């Protein structure tokens, strides 16, 4: 597997694959790869001849007091995992390669509505940073298909919308969340958790499932379900950020009687912010 750090080298690789008629998949990541990311690479391999994974800890999607500097950077281990997964090319640019004139001078992509609630409300500017870098990666690689994790449910909705709205001829594929045996969703940020916190962290998925069962049983008392889950998370040691029941497509607050629902949740354990979600069709 080759690793390249410049857009020029990336494009030369893409050109050579295209000239041989190869179908290309892109897996955008921020590195520190775990089984969840490797599942994306495997799905990408099923959908295309050649998989390109990007690793870029995108400064534009981090708030001023967030974990940009602390975010784990493990390039050598990531390269080994990608090689074993059959990835063809790793694109690992520097911030200067992606934003040569700095963030202040960078054209940005804002995706209305789906970006606005949940993580968009708690992390102002986050989805603009995600949408901008994903748009740039789409233009750099021009893949046939791009693969993302469903753990970041709102992010996936933002990316689907920008792909449609900006007329990218790219199939955007979501891959189900990979979980620990405890139910905890695999995440690079799990590395911030102490052993005790890791045990506590399984409460997040547990409460999603409890809430999901109420919805599947036909309850439309969304406020009560959210309040109960928020209290249970607080009792389990979390500082809940939000626990919202939304329409799975629009991400607007769910209305009684709706059949496609998603519960989106974010909560802090200590200083670590975890997110997870559960979809229910009823
Ligand atoms: O999900 C991530 O790792 C990032 O938000 C993404 C999509 C690679 C954009 O930086």
PDB file of C-alpha atoms and ligand atoms in Angstrom:
ATOM      1  CA  UNK A   1       0.000   0.000   0.000  1.00  0.00           C
ATOM      2  CA  UNK A   2       1.269   3.437  -0.902  1.00  0.00           C
ATOM      3  CA  UNK A   3       0.985   6.541   1.274  1.00  0.00           C
ATOM      4  CA  UNK A   4       0.976   9.974  -0.347  1.00  0.00           C
ATOM      5  CA  UNK A   5       0.874  13.364   1.313  1.00  0.00           C
ATOM      6  CA  UNK A   6       0.122  15.716  -1.585  1.00  0.00           C
ATOM      7  CA  UNK A   7      -2.927  16.357  -3.771  1.00  0.00           C
ATOM      8  CA  UNK A   8      -0.667  16.117  -6.830  1.00  0.00           C
ATOM      9  CA  UNK A   9       0.426  12.557  -5.978  1.00  0.00           C
ATOM     10  CA  UNK A  10      -3.145  11.617  -5.077  1.00  0.00           C
ATOM     11  CA  UNK A  11      -4.423  12.853  -8.429  1.00  0.00           C
ATOM     12  CA  UNK A  12      -1.670  11.035 -10.344  1.00  0.00           C
ATOM     13  CA  UNK A  13      -2.734   7.794  -8.625  1.00  0.00           C
ATOM     14  CA  UNK A  14      -6.422   8.425  -9.356  1.00  0.00           C
ATOM     15  CA  UNK A  15      -5.618   9.196 -13.020  1.00  0.00           C
ATOM     16  CA  UNK A  16      -3.642   5.976 -13.433  1.00  0.00           C
ATOM     17  CA  UNK A  17      -6.471   3.907 -11.922  1.00  0.00           C
ATOM     18  CA  UNK A  18      -9.108   5.662 -14.037  1.00  0.00           C
ATOM     19  CA  UNK A  19      -7.092   5.081 -17.217  1.00  0.00           C
ATOM     20  CA  UNK A  20      -7.321   1.360 -16.413  1.00  0.00           C
ATOM     21  CA  UNK A  21     -11.090   1.633 -16.003  1.00  0.00           C
ATOM     22  CA  UNK A  22     -11.042   1.058 -12.253  1.00  0.00           C
ATOM     23  CA  UNK A  23     -13.954   1.964 -10.013  1.00  0.00           C
ATOM     24  CA  UNK A  24     -12.736   4.003  -7.024  1.00  0.00           C
ATOM     25  CA  UNK A  25     -14.026   4.139  -3.439  1.00  0.00           C
ATOM     26  CA  UNK A  26     -13.053   6.797  -0.906  1.00  0.00           C
ATOM     27  CA  UNK A  27     -13.054   6.264   2.866  1.00  0.00           C
ATOM     28  CA  UNK A  28     -12.493   9.630   4.601  1.00  0.00           C
ATOM     29  CA  UNK A  29     -11.204   9.318   8.197  1.00  0.00           C
ATOM     30  CA  UNK A  30      -9.292  11.215  10.822  1.00  0.00           C
ATOM     31  CA  UNK A  31      -7.084   8.188  11.554  1.00  0.00           C
ATOM     32  CA  UNK A  32      -6.460   6.311  14.807  1.00  0.00           C
ATOM     33  CA  UNK A  33      -8.218   3.510  12.996  1.00  0.00           C
ATOM     34  CA  UNK A  34     -10.298   0.905  14.833  1.00  0.00           C
ATOM     35  CA  UNK A  35     -12.567  -1.958  13.723  1.00  0.00           C
ATOM     36  CA  UNK A  36     -15.282   0.543  12.787  1.00  0.00           C
ATOM     37  CA  UNK A  37     -12.985   2.177  10.223  1.00  0.00           C
ATOM     38  CA  UNK A  38     -11.764  -1.176   8.933  1.00  0.00           C
ATOM     39  CA  UNK A  39     -15.410  -2.192   8.359  1.00  0.00           C
ATOM     40  CA  UNK A  40     -15.682   0.898   6.126  1.00  0.00           C
ATOM     41  CA  UNK A  41     -12.621  -0.187   4.125  1.00  0.00           C
ATOM     42  CA  UNK A  42     -14.038  -3.701   3.736  1.00  0.00           C
ATOM     43  CA  UNK A  43     -17.382  -2.341   2.538  1.00  0.00           C
ATOM     44  CA  UNK A  44     -15.541   0.003   0.159  1.00  0.00           C
ATOM     45  CA  UNK A  45     -13.619  -2.997  -1.259  1.00  0.00           C
ATOM     46  CA  UNK A  46     -16.936  -4.729  -1.945  1.00  0.00           C
ATOM     47  CA  UNK A  47     -18.167  -1.696  -3.877  1.00  0.00           C
ATOM     48  CA  UNK A  48     -15.122  -0.724  -5.953  1.00  0.00           C
ATOM     49  CA  UNK A  49     -11.884  -2.035  -7.472  1.00  0.00           C
ATOM     50  CA  UNK A  50      -9.618   0.375  -5.648  1.00  0.00           C
ATOM     51  CA  UNK A  51      -9.977   1.834  -2.135  1.00  0.00           C
ATOM     52  CA  UNK A  52      -8.430   5.158  -1.179  1.00  0.00           C
ATOM     53  CA  UNK A  53      -8.523   6.035   2.523  1.00  0.00           C
ATOM     54  CA  UNK A  54      -7.750   9.537   3.717  1.00  0.00           C
ATOM     55  CA  UNK A  55      -6.434  10.405   7.155  1.00  0.00           C
ATOM     56  CA  UNK A  56      -6.683  14.080   7.998  1.00  0.00           C
ATOM     57  CA  UNK A  57      -7.413  15.524  11.431  1.00  0.00           C
ATOM     58  CA  UNK A  58      -9.373  18.410  10.026  1.00  0.00           C
ATOM     59  CA  UNK A  59      -8.801  21.553  12.108  1.00  0.00           C
ATOM     60  CA  UNK A  60     -11.857  23.257  10.601  1.00  0.00           C
ATOM     61  CA  UNK A  61     -14.288  20.895  12.331  1.00  0.00           C
ATOM     62  CA  UNK A  62     -12.891  21.395  15.849  1.00  0.00           C
ATOM     63  CA  UNK A  63     -14.078  24.177  18.137  1.00  0.00           C
ATOM     64  CA  UNK A  64     -11.570  26.427  19.912  1.00  0.00           C
ATOM     65  CA  UNK A  65     -11.774  24.457  23.174  1.00  0.00           C
ATOM     66  CA  UNK A  66     -12.070  20.988  21.667  1.00  0.00           C
ATOM     67  CA  UNK A  67      -9.509  18.185  21.340  1.00  0.00           C
ATOM     68  CA  UNK A  68      -7.710  19.066  18.070  1.00  0.00           C
ATOM     69  CA  UNK A  69      -4.241  18.932  19.662  1.00  0.00           C
ATOM     70  CA  UNK A  70      -5.001  15.852  21.792  1.00  0.00           C
ATOM     71  CA  UNK A  71      -6.701  13.934  18.965  1.00  0.00           C
ATOM     72  CA  UNK A  72      -4.747  10.647  18.599  1.00  0.00           C
ATOM     73  CA  UNK A  73      -2.399  10.507  15.613  1.00  0.00           C
ATOM     74  CA  UNK A  74      -1.144   6.958  14.946  1.00  0.00           C
ATOM     75  CA  UNK A  75      -0.027   6.941  11.307  1.00  0.00           C
ATOM     76  CA  UNK A  76       2.317   3.906  11.421  1.00  0.00           C
ATOM     77  CA  UNK A  77      -0.293   1.658  13.099  1.00  0.00           C
ATOM     78  CA  UNK A  78      -2.972   2.966  10.753  1.00  0.00           C
ATOM     79  CA  UNK A  79      -0.816   2.129   7.728  1.00  0.00           C
ATOM     80  CA  UNK A  80      -0.415  -1.472   8.949  1.00  0.00           C
ATOM     81  CA  UNK A  81      -4.169  -1.844   9.478  1.00  0.00           C
ATOM     82  CA  UNK A  82      -4.998  -0.397   6.063  1.00  0.00           C
ATOM     83  CA  UNK A  83      -2.427  -2.603   4.370  1.00  0.00           C
ATOM     84  CA  UNK A  84      -3.982  -5.675   6.038  1.00  0.00           C
ATOM     85  CA  UNK A  85      -7.469  -4.537   4.981  1.00  0.00           C
ATOM     86  CA  UNK A  86      -6.483  -4.335   1.304  1.00  0.00           C
ATOM     87  CA  UNK A  87      -6.542  -0.541   1.008  1.00  0.00           C
ATOM     88  CA  UNK A  88      -4.699   0.621  -2.125  1.00  0.00           C
ATOM     89  CA  UNK A  89      -3.700   4.198  -1.291  1.00  0.00           C
ATOM     90  CA  UNK A  90      -3.537   6.237   1.891  1.00  0.00           C
ATOM     91  CA  UNK A  91      -3.831   9.989   1.422  1.00  0.00           C
ATOM     92  CA  UNK A  92      -2.468  11.699   4.539  1.00  0.00           C
ATOM     93  CA  UNK A  93      -2.085  15.418   3.783  1.00  0.00           C
ATOM     94  CA  UNK A  94      -0.816  18.114   6.144  1.00  0.00           C
ATOM     95  CA  UNK A  95      -3.082  20.994   7.165  1.00  0.00           C
ATOM     96  CA  UNK A  96      -0.970  23.235   4.936  1.00  0.00           C
ATOM     97  CA  UNK A  97      -1.620  20.982   1.939  1.00  0.00           C
ATOM     98  CA  UNK A  98      -5.396  21.127   2.480  1.00  0.00           C
ATOM     99  CA  UNK A  99      -5.662  24.758   3.594  1.00  0.00           C
ATOM    100  CA  UNK A 100      -2.588  26.485   2.073  1.00  0.00           C
ATOM    101  CA  UNK A 101      -3.967  29.971   2.782  1.00  0.00           C
ATOM    102  CA  UNK A 102      -5.185  29.148   6.300  1.00  0.00           C
ATOM    103  CA  UNK A 103      -8.684  28.543   7.616  1.00  0.00           C
ATOM    104  CA  UNK A 104      -9.590  32.239   7.562  1.00  0.00           C
ATOM    105  CA  UNK A 105      -9.238  32.423   3.793  1.00  0.00           C
ATOM    106  CA  UNK A 106     -10.882  29.099   2.985  1.00  0.00           C
ATOM    107  CA  UNK A 107     -14.125  28.863   0.983  1.00  0.00           C
ATOM    108  CA  UNK A 108     -16.608  26.931   3.094  1.00  0.00           C
ATOM    109  CA  UNK A 109     -19.612  24.687   2.536  1.00  0.00           C
ATOM    110  CA  UNK A 110     -22.648  25.198   4.786  1.00  0.00           C
ATOM    111  CA  UNK A 111     -25.429  22.609   4.710  1.00  0.00           C
ATOM    112  CA  UNK A 112     -28.679  24.082   6.076  1.00  0.00           C
ATOM    113  CA  UNK A 113     -31.282  22.383   8.295  1.00  0.00           C
ATOM    114  CA  UNK A 114     -29.750  18.937   8.912  1.00  0.00           C
ATOM    115  CA  UNK A 115     -26.624  20.641  10.300  1.00  0.00           C
ATOM    116  CA  UNK A 116     -28.542  22.720  12.770  1.00  0.00           C
ATOM    117  CA  UNK A 117     -29.769  20.609  15.721  1.00  0.00           C
ATOM    118  CA  UNK A 118     -28.033  18.096  17.953  1.00  0.00           C
ATOM    119  CA  UNK A 119     -24.227  18.185  17.418  1.00  0.00           C
ATOM    120  CA  UNK A 120     -24.682  21.228  15.185  1.00  0.00           C
ATOM    121  CA  UNK A 121     -26.177  23.118  18.125  1.00  0.00           C
ATOM    122  CA  UNK A 122     -23.596  21.872  20.646  1.00  0.00           C
ATOM    123  CA  UNK A 123     -20.591  22.295  18.339  1.00  0.00           C
ATOM    124  CA  UNK A 124     -21.096  25.490  16.302  1.00  0.00           C
ATOM    125  CA  UNK A 125     -19.213  25.357  12.990  1.00  0.00           C
ATOM    126  CA  UNK A 126     -18.504  21.632  13.296  1.00  0.00           C
ATOM    127  CA  UNK A 127     -20.596  20.507  10.336  1.00  0.00           C
ATOM    128  CA  UNK A 128     -19.389  23.390   8.196  1.00  0.00           C
ATOM    129  CA  UNK A 129     -15.875  22.050   8.795  1.00  0.00           C
ATOM    130  CA  UNK A 130     -16.948  18.499   7.956  1.00  0.00           C
ATOM    131  CA  UNK A 131     -18.911  19.556   4.857  1.00  0.00           C
ATOM    132  CA  UNK A 132     -16.034  21.693   3.595  1.00  0.00           C
ATOM    133  CA  UNK A 133     -13.355  19.042   3.932  1.00  0.00           C
ATOM    134  CA  UNK A 134     -15.568  16.264   2.544  1.00  0.00           C
ATOM    135  CA  UNK A 135     -16.437  18.463  -0.455  1.00  0.00           C
ATOM    136  CA  UNK A 136     -12.733  19.085  -1.017  1.00  0.00           C
ATOM    137  CA  UNK A 137     -11.929  15.362  -0.706  1.00  0.00           C
ATOM    138  CA  UNK A 138     -14.735  14.566  -3.158  1.00  0.00           C
ATOM    139  CA  UNK A 139     -13.216  17.019  -5.619  1.00  0.00           C
ATOM    140  CA  UNK A 140      -9.664  15.802  -5.063  1.00  0.00           C
ATOM    141  CA  UNK A 141     -10.481  12.105  -5.530  1.00  0.00           C
ATOM    142  CA  UNK A 142     -13.710  12.184  -7.585  1.00  0.00           C
ATOM    143  CA  UNK A 143     -14.595   8.706  -6.349  1.00  0.00           C
ATOM    144  CA  UNK A 144     -17.487   6.595  -7.593  1.00  0.00           C
ATOM    145  CA  UNK A 145     -18.502   5.754  -4.065  1.00  0.00           C
ATOM    146  CA  UNK A 146     -17.698   7.126  -0.613  1.00  0.00           C
ATOM    147  CA  UNK A 147     -18.191   5.197   2.624  1.00  0.00           C
ATOM    148  CA  UNK A 148     -18.944   6.609   6.090  1.00  0.00           C
ATOM    149  CA  UNK A 149     -19.950   5.190   9.472  1.00  0.00           C
ATOM    150  CA  UNK A 150     -23.535   5.373  10.704  1.00  0.00           C
ATOM    151  CA  UNK A 151     -22.229   6.111  14.203  1.00  0.00           C
ATOM    152  CA  UNK A 152     -21.980   9.726  13.026  1.00  0.00           C
ATOM    153  CA  UNK A 153     -25.607   9.711  11.925  1.00  0.00           C
ATOM    154  CA  UNK A 154     -26.024  13.469  11.624  1.00  0.00           C
ATOM    155  CA  UNK A 155     -22.711  13.775   9.773  1.00  0.00           C
ATOM    156  CA  UNK A 156     -23.906  11.152   7.299  1.00  0.00           C
ATOM    157  CA  UNK A 157     -27.140  13.122   6.748  1.00  0.00           C
ATOM    158  CA  UNK A 158     -25.107  16.298   6.152  1.00  0.00           C
ATOM    159  CA  UNK A 159     -22.857  14.504   3.653  1.00  0.00           C
ATOM    160  CA  UNK A 160     -25.801  12.918   1.831  1.00  0.00           C
ATOM    161  CA  UNK A 161     -27.417  16.335   1.473  1.00  0.00           C
ATOM    162  CA  UNK A 162     -24.304  18.102   0.211  1.00  0.00           C
ATOM    163  CA  UNK A 163     -23.717  15.271  -2.263  1.00  0.00           C
ATOM    164  CA  UNK A 164     -27.234  15.713  -3.665  1.00  0.00           C
ATOM    165  CA  UNK A 165     -27.323  19.513  -3.480  1.00  0.00           C
ATOM    166  CA  UNK A 166     -23.883  19.983  -5.091  1.00  0.00           C
ATOM    167  CA  UNK A 167     -24.606  17.310  -7.747  1.00  0.00           C
ATOM    168  CA  UNK A 168     -21.665  15.054  -6.943  1.00  0.00           C
ATOM    169  CA  UNK A 169     -22.002  11.840  -8.985  1.00  0.00           C
ATOM    170  CA  UNK A 170     -20.957   9.821  -5.931  1.00  0.00           C
ATOM    171  CA  UNK A 171     -22.852   7.058  -4.115  1.00  0.00           C
ATOM    172  CA  UNK A 172     -22.691   7.767  -0.395  1.00  0.00           C
ATOM    173  CA  UNK A 173     -22.867   4.556   1.619  1.00  0.00           C
ATOM    174  CA  UNK A 174     -23.445   4.249   5.368  1.00  0.00           C
ATOM    175  CA  UNK A 175     -22.018   1.308   7.298  1.00  0.00           C
ATOM    176  CA  UNK A 176     -23.569   0.102  10.592  1.00  0.00           C
ATOM    177  CA  UNK A 177     -21.783   0.996  13.812  1.00  0.00           C
ATOM    178  CA  UNK A 178     -19.274  -1.531  15.128  1.00  0.00           C
ATOM    179  CA  UNK A 179     -19.605  -2.031  18.893  1.00  0.00           C
ATOM    180  CA  UNK A 180     -17.632  -3.440  21.805  1.00  0.00           C
ATOM    181  CA  UNK A 181     -19.200  -6.496  23.499  1.00  0.00           C
ATOM    182  CA  UNK A 182     -20.557  -4.033  26.092  1.00  0.00           C
ATOM    183  CA  UNK A 183     -22.474  -2.201  23.365  1.00  0.00           C
ATOM    184  CA  UNK A 184     -20.166   0.833  23.415  1.00  0.00           C
ATOM    185  CA  UNK A 185     -19.777   2.160  19.873  1.00  0.00           C
ATOM    186  CA  UNK A 186     -16.175   1.962  18.623  1.00  0.00           C
ATOM    187  CA  UNK A 187     -14.727   5.439  18.490  1.00  0.00           C
ATOM    188  CA  UNK A 188     -11.270   6.973  18.460  1.00  0.00           C
ATOM    189  CA  UNK A 189     -12.375   9.043  21.451  1.00  0.00           C
ATOM    190  CA  UNK A 190     -12.904   5.868  23.534  1.00  0.00           C
ATOM    191  CA  UNK A 191      -9.125   5.990  23.970  1.00  0.00           C
ATOM    192  CA  UNK A 192      -9.606   8.974  26.284  1.00  0.00           C
ATOM    193  CA  UNK A 193     -11.683   6.853  28.727  1.00  0.00           C
ATOM    194  CA  UNK A 194     -10.278   5.285  31.902  1.00  0.00           C
ATOM    195  CA  UNK A 195     -11.105   1.606  32.557  1.00  0.00           C
ATOM    196  CA  UNK A 196     -13.896   2.627  34.925  1.00  0.00           C
ATOM    197  CA  UNK A 197     -15.321   5.086  32.410  1.00  0.00           C
ATOM    198  CA  UNK A 198     -15.279   2.396  29.708  1.00  0.00           C
ATOM    199  CA  UNK A 199     -17.540   0.274  31.927  1.00  0.00           C
ATOM    200  CA  UNK A 200     -19.837   3.239  32.578  1.00  0.00           C
ATOM    201  CA  UNK A 201     -19.889   4.146  28.877  1.00  0.00           C
ATOM    202  CA  UNK A 202     -22.008   1.146  27.919  1.00  0.00           C
ATOM    203  CA  UNK A 203     -24.981   2.926  29.564  1.00  0.00           C
ATOM    204  CA  UNK A 204     -25.268   5.159  26.510  1.00  0.00           C
ATOM    205  CA  UNK A 205     -26.234   2.329  24.150  1.00  0.00           C
ATOM    206  CA  UNK A 206     -28.250   0.641  26.895  1.00  0.00           C
ATOM    207  CA  UNK A 207     -30.429   3.752  27.264  1.00  0.00           C
ATOM    208  CA  UNK A 208     -30.780   4.057  23.501  1.00  0.00           C
ATOM    209  CA  UNK A 209     -32.100   0.506  23.405  1.00  0.00           C
ATOM    210  CA  UNK A 210     -34.529   1.111  26.292  1.00  0.00           C
ATOM    211  CA  UNK A 211     -35.846   4.207  24.506  1.00  0.00           C
ATOM    212  CA  UNK A 212     -35.964   2.329  21.192  1.00  0.00           C
ATOM    213  CA  UNK A 213     -38.113  -0.384  22.750  1.00  0.00           C
ATOM    214  CA  UNK A 214     -40.631   2.220  23.965  1.00  0.00           C
ATOM    215  CA  UNK A 215     -40.808   3.729  20.474  1.00  0.00           C
ATOM    216  CA  UNK A 216     -41.130   0.309  18.814  1.00  0.00           C
ATOM    217  CA  UNK A 217     -43.968  -0.502  21.223  1.00  0.00           C
ATOM    218  CA  UNK A 218     -45.797   2.535  19.829  1.00  0.00           C
ATOM    219  CA  UNK A 219     -45.119   5.249  22.412  1.00  0.00           C
ATOM    220  CA  UNK A 220     -45.277   8.798  21.065  1.00  0.00           C
ATOM    221  CA  UNK A 221     -44.404  10.349  24.409  1.00  0.00           C
ATOM    222  CA  UNK A 222     -41.037  11.525  23.108  1.00  0.00           C
ATOM    223  CA  UNK A 223     -40.494  14.076  25.863  1.00  0.00           C
ATOM    224  CA  UNK A 224     -41.004  11.479  28.579  1.00  0.00           C
ATOM    225  CA  UNK A 225     -38.722   8.951  26.839  1.00  0.00           C
ATOM    226  CA  UNK A 226     -35.955  11.565  26.502  1.00  0.00           C
ATOM    227  CA  UNK A 227     -36.319  12.789  30.079  1.00  0.00           C
ATOM    228  CA  UNK A 228     -36.181   9.269  31.458  1.00  0.00           C
ATOM    229  CA  UNK A 229     -33.064   8.427  29.417  1.00  0.00           C
ATOM    230  CA  UNK A 230     -31.347  11.688  30.344  1.00  0.00           C
ATOM    231  CA  UNK A 231     -31.956  11.007  34.048  1.00  0.00           C
ATOM    232  CA  UNK A 232     -30.698   7.413  33.669  1.00  0.00           C
ATOM    233  CA  UNK A 233     -27.527   8.630  31.932  1.00  0.00           C
ATOM    234  CA  UNK A 234     -26.905  11.201  34.663  1.00  0.00           C
ATOM    235  CA  UNK A 235     -27.395   8.461  37.283  1.00  0.00           C
ATOM    236  CA  UNK A 236     -24.821   6.328  35.398  1.00  0.00           C
ATOM    237  CA  UNK A 237     -22.217   9.115  35.698  1.00  0.00           C
ATOM    238  CA  UNK A 238     -22.715  10.915  32.367  1.00  0.00           C
ATOM    239  CA  UNK A 239     -23.282  14.606  31.808  1.00  0.00           C
ATOM    240  CA  UNK A 240     -25.909  14.338  29.043  1.00  0.00           C
ATOM    241  CA  UNK A 241     -25.702  16.826  26.178  1.00  0.00           C
ATOM    242  CA  UNK A 242     -28.825  15.797  24.254  1.00  0.00           C
ATOM    243  CA  UNK A 243     -31.060  12.761  23.808  1.00  0.00           C
ATOM    244  CA  UNK A 244     -33.381  13.607  20.926  1.00  0.00           C
ATOM    245  CA  UNK A 245     -35.918  11.602  18.965  1.00  0.00           C
ATOM    246  CA  UNK A 246     -36.004  12.806  15.379  1.00  0.00           C
ATOM    247  CA  UNK A 247     -37.375  11.954  11.957  1.00  0.00           C
ATOM    248  CA  UNK A 248     -34.678   9.708  10.427  1.00  0.00           C
ATOM    249  CA  UNK A 249     -34.580  11.624   7.125  1.00  0.00           C
ATOM    250  CA  UNK A 250     -35.030  15.270   8.087  1.00  0.00           C
ATOM    251  CA  UNK A 251     -33.538  15.042  11.598  1.00  0.00           C
ATOM    252  CA  UNK A 252     -36.350  17.357  12.720  1.00  0.00           C
ATOM    253  CA  UNK A 253     -38.027  16.549  16.076  1.00  0.00           C
ATOM    254  CA  UNK A 254     -40.262  13.509  15.586  1.00  0.00           C
ATOM    255  CA  UNK A 255     -44.026  13.934  15.329  1.00  0.00           C
ATOM    256  CA  UNK A 256     -46.518  11.467  16.832  1.00  0.00           C
ATOM    257  CA  UNK A 257     -47.347   8.605  14.489  1.00  0.00           C
ATOM    258  CA  UNK A 258     -44.155   8.857  12.425  1.00  0.00           C
ATOM    259  CA  UNK A 259     -42.681   5.493  11.483  1.00  0.00           C
ATOM    260  CA  UNK A 260     -38.992   6.201  10.698  1.00  0.00           C
ATOM    261  CA  UNK A 261     -37.428   7.472  13.888  1.00  0.00           C
ATOM    262  CA  UNK A 262     -33.852   7.899  15.067  1.00  0.00           C
ATOM    263  CA  UNK A 263     -32.700   8.579  18.592  1.00  0.00           C
ATOM    264  CA  UNK A 264     -29.589  10.753  18.593  1.00  0.00           C
ATOM    265  CA  UNK A 265     -27.609  11.077  21.808  1.00  0.00           C
ATOM    266  CA  UNK A 266     -24.469  12.804  23.042  1.00  0.00           C
ATOM    267  CA  UNK A 267     -23.115  12.779  26.568  1.00  0.00           C
ATOM    268  CA  UNK A 268     -19.881  13.530  28.399  1.00  0.00           C
ATOM    269  CA  UNK A 269     -18.021  11.102  30.633  1.00  0.00           C
ATOM    270  CA  UNK A 270     -15.521  13.351  32.347  1.00  0.00           C
ATOM    271  CA  UNK A 271     -14.176  15.482  29.513  1.00  0.00           C
ATOM    272  CA  UNK A 272     -14.844  12.867  26.810  1.00  0.00           C
ATOM    273  CA  UNK A 273     -17.872  13.493  24.627  1.00  0.00           C
ATOM    274  CA  UNK A 274     -19.462  10.327  23.234  1.00  0.00           C
ATOM    275  CA  UNK A 275     -22.187  10.149  20.596  1.00  0.00           C
ATOM    276  CA  UNK A 276     -24.383   7.267  19.507  1.00  0.00           C
ATOM    277  CA  UNK A 277     -27.744   6.657  17.833  1.00  0.00           C
ATOM    278  CA  UNK A 278     -30.431   4.067  17.245  1.00  0.00           C
ATOM    279  CA  UNK A 279     -32.970   3.937  14.432  1.00  0.00           C
ATOM    280  CA  UNK A 280     -36.432   2.444  14.821  1.00  0.00           C
ATOM    281  CA  UNK A 281     -38.921   1.594  12.090  1.00  0.00           C
ATOM    282  CA  UNK A 282     -42.432   1.012  13.399  1.00  0.00           C
TER     283      UNK A 282
HETATM  284  O1  LIG B   1     -15.913  11.117  10.571  1.00  0.00           O
HETATM  285  C1  LIG B   1     -14.771  11.598  10.447  1.00  0.00           C
HETATM  286  O2  LIG B   1     -13.760  10.953  10.741  1.00  0.00           O
HETATM  287  C2  LIG B   1     -14.613  13.003   9.932  1.00  0.00           C
HETATM  288  O3  LIG B   1     -15.607  13.842  10.418  1.00  0.00           O
HETATM  289  C3  LIG B   1     -14.500  13.087   8.403  1.00  0.00           C
HETATM  290  C4  LIG B   1     -15.762  12.598   7.710  1.00  0.00           C
HETATM  291  C5  LIG B   1     -13.318  12.268   7.926  1.00  0.00           C
HETATM  292  C6  LIG B   1     -14.278  14.545   7.960  1.00  0.00           C
HETATM  293  O4  LIG B   1     -13.140  15.068   8.543  1.00  0.00           O
END
